[in-house]
Every structure is written in C-alpha cells, then in structure tokens.
Coordinates of N, CA and C in Angstrom, one line a residue:
Chain A
X1 N 10.0 9.8 14.4 CA 8.9 9.0 13.8 C 8.2 9.8 12.7
X2 N 8.2 9.2 11.5 CA 7.5 9.9 10.4 C 6.0 9.8 10.5
X3 N 5.4 10.9 10.2 CA 3.9 10.9 10.2 C 3.4 11.5 8.9
X4 N 2.4 11.0 8.3 CA 1.8 11.5 7.1 C 0.3 11.8 7.4
X5 N -0.2 12.9 6.8 CA -1.6 13.3 7.0 C -2.2 13.8 5.7
X6 N -3.2 13.1 5.2 CA -3.9 13.6 4.0 C -4.9 14.7 4.3
X7 N -5.1 15.5 3.3 CA -6.1 16.6 3.4 C -6.7 16.9 2.0
X8 N -7.9 17.3 2.0 CA -8.6 17.7 0.8 C -10.0 17.5 0.8
X9 N -10.8 17.8 -0.2 CA -12.2 17.7 -0.2 C -12.7 16.2 -0.1
X10 N -13.7 16.0 0.6 CA -14.3 14.7 0.7 C -15.3 14.3 -0.3
X11 N -15.7 15.4 -1.1 CA -16.7 15.2 -2.1 C -16.3 15.9 -3.4
X12 N -16.3 15.2 -4.5 CA -15.9 15.7 -5.8 C -17.0 15.3 -6.8
X13 N -17.3 16.3 -7.6 CA -18.4 16.0 -8.6 C -17.8 15.2 -9.8
X14 N -18.6 14.4 -10.5 CA -18.1 13.7 -11.7 C -17.6 14.6 -12.7
X15 N -16.6 14.2 -13.4 CA -15.9 14.9 -14.4 C -14.9 16.0 -13.9
X16 N -15.0 16.2 -12.6 CA -14.1 17.3 -12.1 C -12.7 16.6 -11.6
X17 N -11.9 17.4 -11.0 CA -10.6 17.0 -10.6 C -10.5 16.8 -9.1
X18 N -10.0 15.6 -8.7 CA -9.8 15.3 -7.3 C -8.4 15.8 -6.9
X19 N -8.3 16.5 -5.8 CA -7.0 17.1 -5.4 C -6.8 16.8 -3.9
X20 N -5.7 16.1 -3.6 CA -5.3 15.8 -2.2 C -3.9 16.2 -1.9
X21 N -3.6 16.6 -0.7 CA -2.3 16.9 -0.2 C -1.9 16.0 0.9
X22 N -0.6 15.7 1.0 CA -0.1 14.9 2.1 C 1.0 15.7 2.8
X23 N 0.8 16.0 4.1 CA 1.8 16.7 4.9 C 2.6 15.6 5.6
X24 N 3.9 15.8 5.4 CA 4.9 14.9 6.0 C 5.6 15.6 7.1
X25 N 5.6 14.9 8.3 CA 6.3 15.4 9.4 C 7.3 14.4 10.0
X26 N 8.3 14.8 10.7 CA 9.3 13.9 11.3 C 10.3 13.4 10.3
X27 N 10.4 14.0 9.1 CA 11.4 13.5 8.2 C 11.4 14.4 7.0
X28 N 12.5 14.5 6.3 CA 12.6 15.3 5.1 C 12.0 14.6 3.9
X29 N 11.3 15.4 3.1 CA 10.6 14.8 1.9 C 11.5 14.6 0.7
X30 N 12.8 15.2 0.8 CA 13.6 15.1 -0.4 C 14.5 13.9 -0.4
X31 N 14.3 12.9 0.5 CA 15.2 11.8 0.6 C 14.5 10.5 0.1
X32 N 13.2 10.4 0.1 CA 12.6 9.1 -0.1 C 11.6 9.2 -1.3
X33 N 11.0 8.1 -1.6 CA 9.9 8.1 -2.6 C 8.6 8.2 -1.9
X34 N 7.7 8.9 -2.5 CA 6.4 9.1 -1.9 C 5.3 8.7 -2.8
X35 N 4.3 8.0 -2.2 CA 3.3 7.3 -3.0 C 1.9 7.7 -2.6
X36 N 1.0 7.4 -3.5 CA -0.5 7.4 -3.2 C -1.0 6.0 -3.6
X37 N -1.9 5.6 -2.7 CA -2.6 4.3 -2.8 C -4.1 4.6 -2.5
X38 N -4.9 3.8 -3.2 CA -6.3 4.0 -2.9 C -7.0 2.7 -2.6
X39 N -8.2 2.7 -2.0 CA -8.9 1.5 -1.7 C -10.4 1.8 -1.7
X40 N -11.1 1.4 -2.8 CA -12.6 1.6 -2.9 C -13.2 0.9 -1.7
X41 N -14.4 1.4 -1.3 CA -15.1 0.8 -0.2 C -15.3 -0.7 -0.3
X42 N -14.8 -1.5 0.7 CA -15.0 -2.9 0.7 C -14.1 -3.7 -0.3
X43 N -13.2 -3.0 -0.9 CA -12.3 -3.6 -1.9 C -10.8 -3.6 -1.5
X44 N -10.0 -4.0 -2.4 CA -8.6 -4.1 -2.1 C -7.8 -2.8 -2.4
X45 N -6.5 -2.9 -2.3 CA -5.6 -1.8 -2.4 C -5.1 -1.6 -3.9
X46 N -5.0 -0.4 -4.3 CA -4.5 -0.1 -5.6 C -3.5 1.0 -5.6
X47 N -2.3 0.7 -6.1 CA -1.2 1.7 -6.1 C -1.5 2.7 -7.2
X48 N -1.3 4.0 -6.9 CA -1.6 5.0 -7.9 C -0.3 5.5 -8.6
X49 N 0.7 5.7 -7.7 CA 2.0 6.2 -8.3 C 2.9 6.7 -7.2
X50 N 4.1 7.1 -7.7 CA 5.1 7.7 -6.7 C 5.8 8.9 -7.3
X51 N 6.4 9.6 -6.5 CA 7.3 10.7 -6.9 C 8.5 10.7 -6.0
X52 N 9.6 11.1 -6.7 CA 10.9 11.2 -6.0 C 11.6 12.4 -6.4
X53 N 11.9 13.2 -5.5 CA 12.7 14.4 -5.7 C 12.2 15.3 -6.9
X54 N 10.9 15.6 -6.8 CA 10.3 16.6 -7.6 C 9.9 16.2 -9.0
X55 N 10.8 15.5 -9.8 CA 10.4 15.3 -11.2 C 10.5 13.8 -11.6
X56 N 10.8 13.0 -10.7 CA 10.9 11.5 -11.0 C 9.6 10.9 -10.6
X57 N 8.7 10.7 -11.5 CA 7.4 10.1 -11.2 C 7.2 8.8 -12.0
X58 N 6.3 8.0 -11.4 CA 5.9 6.8 -12.1 C 4.5 6.5 -11.6
X59 N 3.6 6.2 -12.6 CA 2.2 6.0 -12.3 C 1.7 4.7 -12.8
X60 N 0.6 4.2 -12.1 CA -0.1 3.0 -12.5 C -0.6 3.2 -13.9
X61 N -0.2 2.3 -14.8 CA -0.6 2.4 -16.2 C -2.1 2.6 -16.4
X62 N -2.9 2.1 -15.6 CA -4.4 2.2 -15.7 C -4.9 3.6 -15.4
X63 N -4.1 4.4 -14.7 CA -4.5 5.7 -14.3 C -3.6 6.8 -14.9
X64 N -2.6 6.4 -15.6 CA -1.5 7.3 -16.0 C -2.0 8.6 -16.7
X65 N -3.1 8.4 -17.6 CA -3.5 9.5 -18.4 C -4.3 10.6 -17.6
X66 N -4.6 10.2 -16.3 CA -5.4 11.2 -15.5 C -4.7 11.6 -14.3
X67 N -3.5 11.1 -14.0 CA -2.9 11.4 -12.7 C -1.7 12.3 -12.8
X68 N -1.5 13.1 -11.8 CA -0.3 13.9 -11.6 C 0.0 13.9 -10.1
X69 N 1.3 13.5 -9.8 CA 1.8 13.7 -8.4 C 2.9 14.7 -8.4
X70 N 2.8 15.6 -7.5 CA 3.8 16.7 -7.4 C 4.3 16.8 -6.0
X71 N 5.4 17.5 -5.8 CA 6.1 17.6 -4.5 C 6.5 19.0 -4.3
X72 N 6.2 19.5 -3.0 CA 6.6 20.8 -2.6 C 7.6 20.7 -1.4
X73 N 8.9 20.8 -1.7 CA 9.9 20.6 -0.7 C 9.8 21.7 0.4
X74 N 9.4 22.9 0.0 CA 9.4 24.0 0.9 C 8.4 23.8 2.0
X75 N 7.3 23.0 1.7 CA 6.3 22.8 2.7 C 6.3 21.4 3.2
X76 N 7.3 20.6 2.7 CA 7.4 19.1 3.1 C 6.0 18.4 2.8
X77 N 5.5 18.7 1.6 CA 4.2 18.1 1.2 C 4.3 17.5 -0.2
X78 N 3.5 16.6 -0.5 CA 3.3 16.1 -1.9 C 1.8 16.0 -2.1
X79 N 1.4 16.0 -3.4 CA 0.0 16.2 -3.8 C -0.4 15.2 -4.9
X80 N -1.7 15.0 -5.0 CA -2.3 14.1 -6.0 C -3.3 14.9 -6.7
X81 N -3.3 14.8 -8.0 CA -4.4 15.3 -8.8 C -4.9 14.2 -9.7
X82 N -6.2 13.9 -9.7 CA -6.8 12.9 -10.6 C -7.9 13.6 -11.4
X83 N -7.8 13.6 -12.7 CA -8.7 14.4 -13.5 C -9.9 13.5 -13.9
X84 N -11.0 14.1 -14.4 CA -12.1 13.5 -15.0 C -12.6 12.3 -14.2
X85 N -12.9 12.6 -12.9 CA -13.3 11.5 -12.0 C -14.7 11.0 -12.3
X86 N -14.9 9.7 -12.0 CA -16.2 9.1 -12.0 C -16.5 8.4 -10.7
X87 N -17.6 7.8 -10.6 CA -18.0 7.1 -9.3 C -17.0 6.0 -9.0
X88 N -16.3 5.5 -10.0 CA -15.3 4.4 -9.8 C -14.1 4.9 -9.0
X89 N -13.9 6.2 -9.0 CA -12.8 6.8 -8.2 C -13.1 7.0 -6.8
X90 N -14.3 6.7 -6.4 CA -14.7 6.8 -4.9 C -13.8 5.8 -4.2
X91 N -13.1 6.3 -3.2 CA -12.2 5.4 -2.4 C -11.6 6.1 -1.2
X92 N -11.0 5.4 -0.3 CA -10.1 5.9 0.7 C -8.8 6.1 0.0
X93 N -8.2 7.3 0.1 CA -6.9 7.6 -0.5 C -5.9 7.7 0.6
X94 N -4.8 6.9 0.4 CA -3.7 6.9 1.4 C -2.5 7.5 0.8
X95 N -1.8 8.4 1.5 CA -0.4 8.7 1.1 C 0.5 7.9 1.9
X96 N 1.7 7.7 1.4 CA 2.6 6.7 2.0 C 4.1 7.0 1.6
X97 N 5.0 6.4 2.4 CA 6.4 6.5 2.0 C 6.8 5.2 1.4
X98 N 7.4 5.2 0.3 CA 7.8 4.0 -0.4 C 9.3 3.9 -0.3
X99 N 9.8 2.8 0.3 CA 11.2 2.5 0.4 C 11.6 1.7 -0.8
X100 N 12.8 2.0 -1.3 CA 13.3 1.2 -2.5 C 14.7 0.7 -2.2
X101 N 15.0 0.2 -1.0 CA 16.3 -0.3 -0.7 C 16.2 -1.8 -0.6
X102 N 15.6 -2.4 0.3 CA 15.4 -3.9 0.4 C 14.2 -4.2 -0.4
X103 N 14.3 -4.2 -1.7 CA 13.1 -4.3 -2.6 C 12.3 -3.0 -2.5
X104 N 11.0 -3.1 -2.8 CA 10.1 -2.0 -2.8 C 9.1 -2.2 -1.7
X105 N 8.9 -1.4 -0.7 CA 7.9 -1.6 0.3 C 7.5 -0.3 0.9
X106 N 6.3 -0.3 1.5 CA 5.8 0.9 2.1 C 5.9 0.8 3.6
X107 N 6.7 1.7 4.2 CA 6.9 1.6 5.6 C 6.1 2.6 6.5
X108 N 5.6 3.6 5.9 CA 4.7 4.5 6.6 C 3.5 4.9 5.8
X109 N 2.3 4.9 6.4 CA 1.1 5.2 5.8 C 0.4 6.4 6.5
X110 N -0.3 7.2 5.7 CA -1.3 8.1 6.4 C -2.5 7.4 6.9
X111 N -3.4 8.1 7.6 CA -4.6 7.4 8.1 C -5.6 7.2 7.0
X112 N -5.5 7.9 5.9 CA -6.4 7.7 4.8 C -7.5 8.8 4.9
X113 N -8.0 9.2 3.7 CA -9.1 10.1 3.6 C -10.1 9.6 2.6
X114 N -11.4 9.6 2.9 CA -12.4 9.1 2.0 C -12.8 10.2 1.0
X115 N -12.7 9.9 -0.3 CA -13.2 10.8 -1.3 C -14.3 10.2 -2.0
X116 N -15.5 10.8 -2.0 CA -16.7 10.3 -2.7 C -16.9 11.2 -4.0
X117 N -17.1 10.5 -5.1 CA -17.4 11.2 -6.3 C -18.9 11.1 -6.6
X118 N -19.6 12.2 -6.5 CA -21.0 12.2 -6.6 C -21.5 13.6 -6.9
X119 N -22.6 13.7 -7.6 CA -23.1 15.0 -8.0 C -24.1 15.5 -6.9
Chain B
X1 N -7.8 -5.1 -11.7 CA -7.6 -6.6 -11.7 C -6.2 -6.8 -11.1
X2 N -6.1 -7.4 -9.9 CA -4.8 -7.7 -9.4 C -4.1 -8.8 -10.0
X3 N -2.7 -8.7 -10.1 CA -1.9 -9.8 -10.7 C -1.4 -10.8 -9.7
X4 N -1.7 -10.5 -8.4 CA -1.3 -11.3 -7.3 C -2.5 -11.9 -6.7
X5 N -2.6 -13.2 -6.7 CA -3.8 -13.9 -6.2 C -3.7 -14.5 -4.8
X6 N -4.6 -14.2 -4.0 CA -4.7 -14.7 -2.6 C -6.0 -15.3 -2.4
X7 N -6.1 -16.3 -1.4 CA -7.4 -16.8 -1.0 C -8.2 -15.7 -0.4
X8 N -9.6 -15.6 -0.6 CA -10.4 -14.6 -0.1 C -10.4 -14.6 1.5
X9 N -10.4 -15.8 2.0 CA -10.5 -15.9 3.5 C -9.8 -17.1 4.0
X10 N -9.4 -17.1 5.2 CA -8.9 -18.2 6.0 C -9.4 -18.1 7.4
X11 N -9.6 -19.2 8.1 CA -10.0 -19.1 9.5 C -9.4 -20.3 10.2
X12 N -9.2 -20.0 11.5 CA -8.6 -21.0 12.4 C -8.9 -20.7 13.8
X13 N -8.7 -21.7 14.7 CA -9.0 -21.5 16.1 C -7.8 -20.7 16.8
X14 N -8.0 -20.1 17.9 CA -6.9 -19.4 18.6 C -5.8 -20.4 18.9
X15 N -4.6 -19.9 18.9 CA -3.3 -20.6 19.2 C -2.9 -21.5 18.1
X16 N -3.7 -21.6 17.0 CA -3.3 -22.4 15.9 C -2.5 -21.6 14.9
X17 N -2.1 -22.3 13.8 CA -1.3 -21.6 12.8 C -2.1 -21.5 11.5
X18 N -2.0 -20.4 10.8 CA -2.6 -20.2 9.5 C -1.5 -19.8 8.5
X19 N -1.8 -20.2 7.2 CA -0.9 -19.8 6.2 C -1.7 -19.2 5.1
X20 N -1.2 -18.0 4.5 CA -1.8 -17.3 3.4 C -0.9 -17.4 2.2
X21 N -1.4 -17.8 1.1 CA -0.6 -17.9 -0.1 C -0.8 -16.7 -1.0
X22 N 0.2 -16.4 -1.8 CA 0.2 -15.3 -2.7 C 0.8 -15.8 -4.0
X23 N 0.0 -15.9 -5.1 CA 0.5 -16.4 -6.3 C 0.7 -15.3 -7.4
X24 N 1.9 -15.3 -8.0 CA 2.2 -14.3 -8.9 C 2.8 -14.9 -10.2
X25 N 3.8 -14.2 -10.7 CA 4.4 -14.6 -12.0 C 5.9 -14.2 -12.0
X26 N 6.6 -14.5 -13.1 CA 8.0 -14.2 -13.1 C 8.3 -12.7 -13.2
X27 N 7.3 -11.9 -13.5 CA 7.5 -10.4 -13.6 C 7.3 -9.7 -12.3
X28 N 6.8 -10.4 -11.3 CA 6.6 -9.8 -10.0 C 7.3 -10.6 -8.9
X29 N 6.6 -11.6 -8.3 CA 7.2 -12.4 -7.2 C 8.5 -13.1 -7.7
X30 N 8.5 -13.6 -8.9 CA 9.6 -14.4 -9.4 C 10.9 -13.6 -9.5
X31 N 10.8 -12.2 -9.6 CA 12.0 -11.4 -9.8 C 12.1 -10.3 -8.8
X32 N 11.2 -10.1 -7.9 CA 11.2 -9.0 -7.0 C 10.8 -9.4 -5.6
X33 N 11.2 -8.6 -4.6 CA 10.9 -9.0 -3.2 C 9.4 -8.8 -2.9
X34 N 8.9 -9.7 -2.0 CA 7.5 -9.7 -1.6 C 7.4 -9.0 -0.3
X35 N 6.3 -8.3 -0.1 CA 6.0 -7.6 1.2 C 4.6 -8.0 1.6
X36 N 4.3 -7.9 2.9 CA 3.0 -8.3 3.4 C 2.5 -7.1 4.3
X37 N 1.2 -6.8 4.2 CA 0.6 -5.7 5.0 C -0.6 -6.3 5.7
X38 N -0.7 -5.8 6.9 CA -1.9 -6.1 7.7 C -2.8 -4.9 7.8
X39 N -4.1 -5.1 7.6 CA -5.0 -4.0 7.7 C -6.1 -4.4 8.7
X40 N -6.0 -3.8 9.9 CA -7.0 -4.0 10.9 C -8.3 -3.3 10.5
X41 N -9.5 -3.7 11.0 CA -10.7 -3.1 10.6 C -10.7 -1.6 10.7
X42 N -11.1 -0.9 9.6 CA -11.2 0.6 9.6 C -9.9 1.3 9.9
X43 N -8.8 0.7 9.6 CA -7.5 1.3 9.8 C -6.7 1.3 8.5
X44 N -5.6 2.1 8.5 CA -4.7 2.0 7.4 C -3.9 0.8 7.5
X45 N -3.4 0.3 6.3 CA -2.5 -0.9 6.4 C -1.2 -0.6 7.1
X46 N -0.6 -1.6 7.6 CA 0.8 -1.5 8.2 C 1.7 -2.6 7.6
X47 N 3.0 -2.3 7.6 CA 3.9 -3.2 7.1 C 4.2 -4.3 8.0
X48 N 4.1 -5.6 7.5 CA 4.2 -6.8 8.3 C 5.5 -7.5 8.0
X49 N 5.8 -7.7 6.7 CA 7.0 -8.4 6.2 C 7.5 -7.6 5.0
X50 N 8.8 -7.5 4.9 CA 9.4 -6.9 3.7 C 10.6 -7.7 3.3
X51 N 11.0 -7.6 2.0 CA 12.1 -8.3 1.4 C 11.9 -9.8 1.7
X52 N 10.7 -10.3 1.4 CA 10.3 -11.7 1.5 C 10.1 -12.2 2.9
X53 N 11.0 -11.9 3.8 CA 10.9 -12.6 5.1 C 11.5 -11.8 6.3
X54 N 11.7 -10.5 6.1 CA 12.2 -9.6 7.1 C 11.0 -9.0 7.9
X55 N 11.2 -8.9 9.2 CA 10.2 -8.3 10.1 C 10.6 -6.9 10.5
X56 N 9.8 -5.9 10.2 CA 10.1 -4.6 10.7 C 10.2 -4.6 12.3
X57 N 10.9 -3.6 12.8 CA 10.9 -3.4 14.2 C 9.5 -3.3 14.8
X58 N 9.3 -4.1 15.9 CA 8.0 -4.0 16.6 C 6.9 -5.0 16.1
X59 N 7.2 -5.7 15.0 CA 6.3 -6.7 14.6 C 6.6 -8.0 15.3
X60 N 5.5 -8.7 15.7 CA 5.6 -9.9 16.5 C 6.3 -11.0 15.6
X61 N 7.1 -11.8 16.2 CA 7.8 -12.9 15.5 C 6.8 -14.1 15.3
X62 N 5.6 -13.9 15.7 CA 4.6 -14.9 15.3 C 4.3 -14.9 13.8
X63 N 4.7 -13.8 13.2 CA 4.5 -13.6 11.7 C 5.8 -14.0 11.0
X64 N 5.7 -14.7 9.9 CA 6.8 -15.1 9.1 C 6.5 -15.1 7.7
X65 N 7.4 -14.8 6.8 CA 7.2 -14.8 5.4 C 8.2 -15.8 4.7
X66 N 7.8 -16.3 3.5 CA 8.6 -17.1 2.7 C 8.3 -17.0 1.3
X67 N 9.2 -17.4 0.4 CA 8.9 -17.3 -1.0 C 9.6 -18.4 -1.7
X68 N 8.9 -18.9 -2.8 CA 9.5 -20.0 -3.6 C 9.0 -19.8 -5.0
X69 N 9.9 -19.5 -5.9 CA 9.6 -19.3 -7.3 C 8.7 -18.1 -7.5
X70 N 7.5 -18.3 -8.0 CA 6.5 -17.2 -8.2 C 5.4 -17.2 -7.2
X71 N 5.6 -17.8 -6.1 CA 4.6 -17.8 -5.0 C 5.3 -17.4 -3.7
X72 N 4.5 -16.8 -2.8 CA 4.9 -16.4 -1.5 C 3.9 -16.8 -0.5
X73 N 4.3 -16.9 0.8 CA 3.4 -17.2 1.9 C 3.6 -16.4 3.1
X74 N 2.5 -16.2 3.8 CA 2.6 -15.5 5.1 C 2.1 -16.5 6.1
X75 N 2.8 -16.8 7.2 CA 2.3 -17.7 8.3 C 2.1 -16.9 9.5
X76 N 1.1 -17.2 10.2 CA 0.8 -16.6 11.5 C 0.7 -17.8 12.5
X77 N 1.6 -17.8 13.5 CA 1.5 -18.9 14.5 C 0.9 -18.3 15.8
X78 N 0.4 -19.3 16.6 CA -0.2 -18.8 17.9 C -1.3 -17.8 17.7
X79 N -2.2 -18.1 16.8 CA -3.2 -17.2 16.3 C -3.9 -16.5 17.5
X80 N -4.1 -15.2 17.5 CA -4.8 -14.5 18.5 C -6.0 -13.7 17.9
X81 N -6.9 -13.3 18.7 CA -8.1 -12.6 18.3 C -7.7 -11.2 17.6
X82 N -6.6 -10.7 18.1 CA -6.1 -9.4 17.6 C -5.5 -9.5 16.2
X83 N -5.4 -10.8 15.7 CA -4.8 -11.0 14.3 C -6.0 -10.9 13.3
X84 N -7.2 -10.8 13.7 CA -8.3 -10.7 12.8 C -8.1 -9.4 12.0
X85 N -7.9 -9.6 10.7 CA -7.6 -8.4 9.8 C -7.6 -8.9 8.4
X86 N -7.4 -8.0 7.5 CA -7.2 -8.3 6.1 C -5.6 -8.2 5.9
X87 N -5.2 -9.2 5.1 CA -3.7 -9.3 4.8 C -3.5 -9.2 3.3
X88 N -2.5 -8.4 2.9 CA -2.2 -8.2 1.5 C -0.8 -8.4 1.2
X89 N -0.5 -9.2 0.1 CA 0.9 -9.3 -0.3 C 1.1 -8.2 -1.4
X90 N 2.3 -7.9 -1.7 CA 2.6 -6.9 -2.7 C 4.0 -7.1 -3.2
X91 N 4.2 -6.6 -4.4 CA 5.6 -6.6 -5.0 C 5.6 -5.7 -6.2
X92 N 6.8 -5.4 -6.6 CA 7.0 -4.6 -7.9 C 6.8 -5.5 -9.0
X93 N 6.1 -5.0 -10.1 CA 5.9 -5.8 -11.3 C 6.7 -5.2 -12.4
X94 N 7.6 -5.9 -13.0 CA 8.5 -5.3 -14.0 C 7.7 -5.1 -15.4
X95 N 6.7 -5.9 -15.6 CA 5.9 -5.8 -16.9 C 5.0 -4.6 -16.8
X96 N 4.3 -4.4 -15.7 CA 3.4 -3.3 -15.5 C 4.2 -2.0 -15.2
X97 N 5.5 -2.2 -14.7 CA 6.3 -1.1 -14.2 C 5.6 -0.4 -13.1
X98 N 5.1 -1.1 -12.2 CA 4.4 -0.5 -11.1 C 4.3 -1.5 -9.9
X99 N 3.8 -0.9 -8.8 CA 3.7 -1.7 -7.5 C 2.3 -2.4 -7.5
X100 N 2.3 -3.7 -7.3 CA 1.0 -4.4 -7.3 C 0.7 -5.0 -6.0
X101 N -0.6 -5.0 -5.6 CA -1.1 -5.6 -4.4 C -1.8 -6.9 -4.7
X102 N -1.8 -7.8 -3.8 CA -2.6 -9.0 -3.9 C -4.1 -8.7 -3.7
X103 N -4.9 -9.7 -3.9 CA -6.4 -9.5 -3.8 C -6.8 -9.4 -2.4
X104 N -6.0 -9.8 -1.5 CA -6.3 -9.6 0.0 C -7.0 -10.9 0.5
X105 N -6.6 -11.2 1.8 CA -7.2 -12.3 2.5 C -7.7 -11.9 3.9
X106 N -8.9 -12.3 4.2 CA -9.5 -11.9 5.5 C -9.2 -13.1 6.4
X107 N -8.6 -12.8 7.5 CA -8.3 -13.9 8.5 C -9.3 -13.7 9.7
X108 N -10.0 -14.9 9.9 CA -10.9 -14.9 11.0 C -10.5 -15.9 12.1
X109 N -10.5 -15.5 13.3 CA -10.1 -16.3 14.5 C -11.4 -16.9 15.0
X110 N -11.6 -18.2 15.0 CA -12.8 -18.8 15.4 C -13.1 -18.8 16.9

C-alpha cells in the first residue's frame, strides 16, 4: 500500500518561498508520476504540476513562473517550491501519485498540509 | 477559474439516486478520460471513478460514471448519509497542457 506524507512549514511570509516535501513509502518513486495539488480554504482543487523520473516536469501554466518540483530518488521523496508567495497561495497542499495509463488520474493522495501565507 | 463546470450542490433523500454533471470542452472531456473524486469533510480526496466509468478496487458499485461528447456524469444510487461529501470531476486538458478539476459539487442527503 502506497502512502504519502507531506511535511514543511505551516506558515510562510509574503514574498518568500514555500517549500514542501512529500515522503513516499510502500513503493518506488522512480516508476510513476508524482504531483502536487492545492486547495484554498473552502474552495476547489487546483493542480500544480507533476514530475517523472527527475527531470520530466509539467506545471500549471498559471503557476509555471513560480513553481519547481524536484525528486530525490535516494530518499524516495519529491518536493515543491513556490516562489514569491502571497495570501492567495494559502491552501492545503496535497502530494499525490498520478497515473498515466488508463488516462490520467490520481490514485493515491497524502493527507494534506495547510500552508498559511501571512506576515 | 476551472474549465470543467459542475452544479454547486445537489440533494436527495436516502436510498434515492442523484446525478452530478460535469461540462467541459473538446480539449478536455471530449478528448480525454474523465475521473471523479470524493472528498469527505476535512479529508483528502479519494479516487471514485477513472477512465470515464471504471471503479477502483474497494469502491462501492453504487457509484457509476458515464461520458457523452464533452460532458460526463457521476451517479450515486441508494444514497446513504455517508455519501455526504464534495465530488470533483477531472481530466487532462490538451489546450492548457495540464490536469484540470471541476468546480466541485456538494452532495447533501436530506
């Protein structure tokens, strides 16, 4: 059973960088696509991007200029960096496994971590 | 701004059937598989339907998915109180070159 667990600061100051890590257990990270999704309080889901095998990345066009997703195979982890954050980036951030076989779908999600952007 | 449109809410009595619509375009639903996710209150979403109408292992067969053209639907039969949740459709969008979610629908069991 694959399990994902997000970790990182729960509070980030405006204009600074949001950094989160997702630890993957129960499966190897070098075989699938790995995604970040976020959900502002009381709102819907927004896909941030994915990474596959270290250097194959794709990002939401609305966030592309500020986002970097990276992967550390030695630790079975992947990470999210979002630069120049504002209050609009306050959200629950989920890491997830993206399958790209029968279409594109997310079969495993982390529990989510709330990140608040505030001074 | 989501490119997949869902009704904000639907409600029905226990044991009845509800249907949730998801309207898109030729660049997403019209050309790619649709998925549905259930998000129980204060929980992470879980996969409910993939590849338009396939149920993951462990998902009740009271849930079913369908697609026609640029629209998709999720049906819940034999509605139960435990089905109260938010439901999201999703698909890959070829124009945006990214994964898009629907606006979400809150299901209330009366």
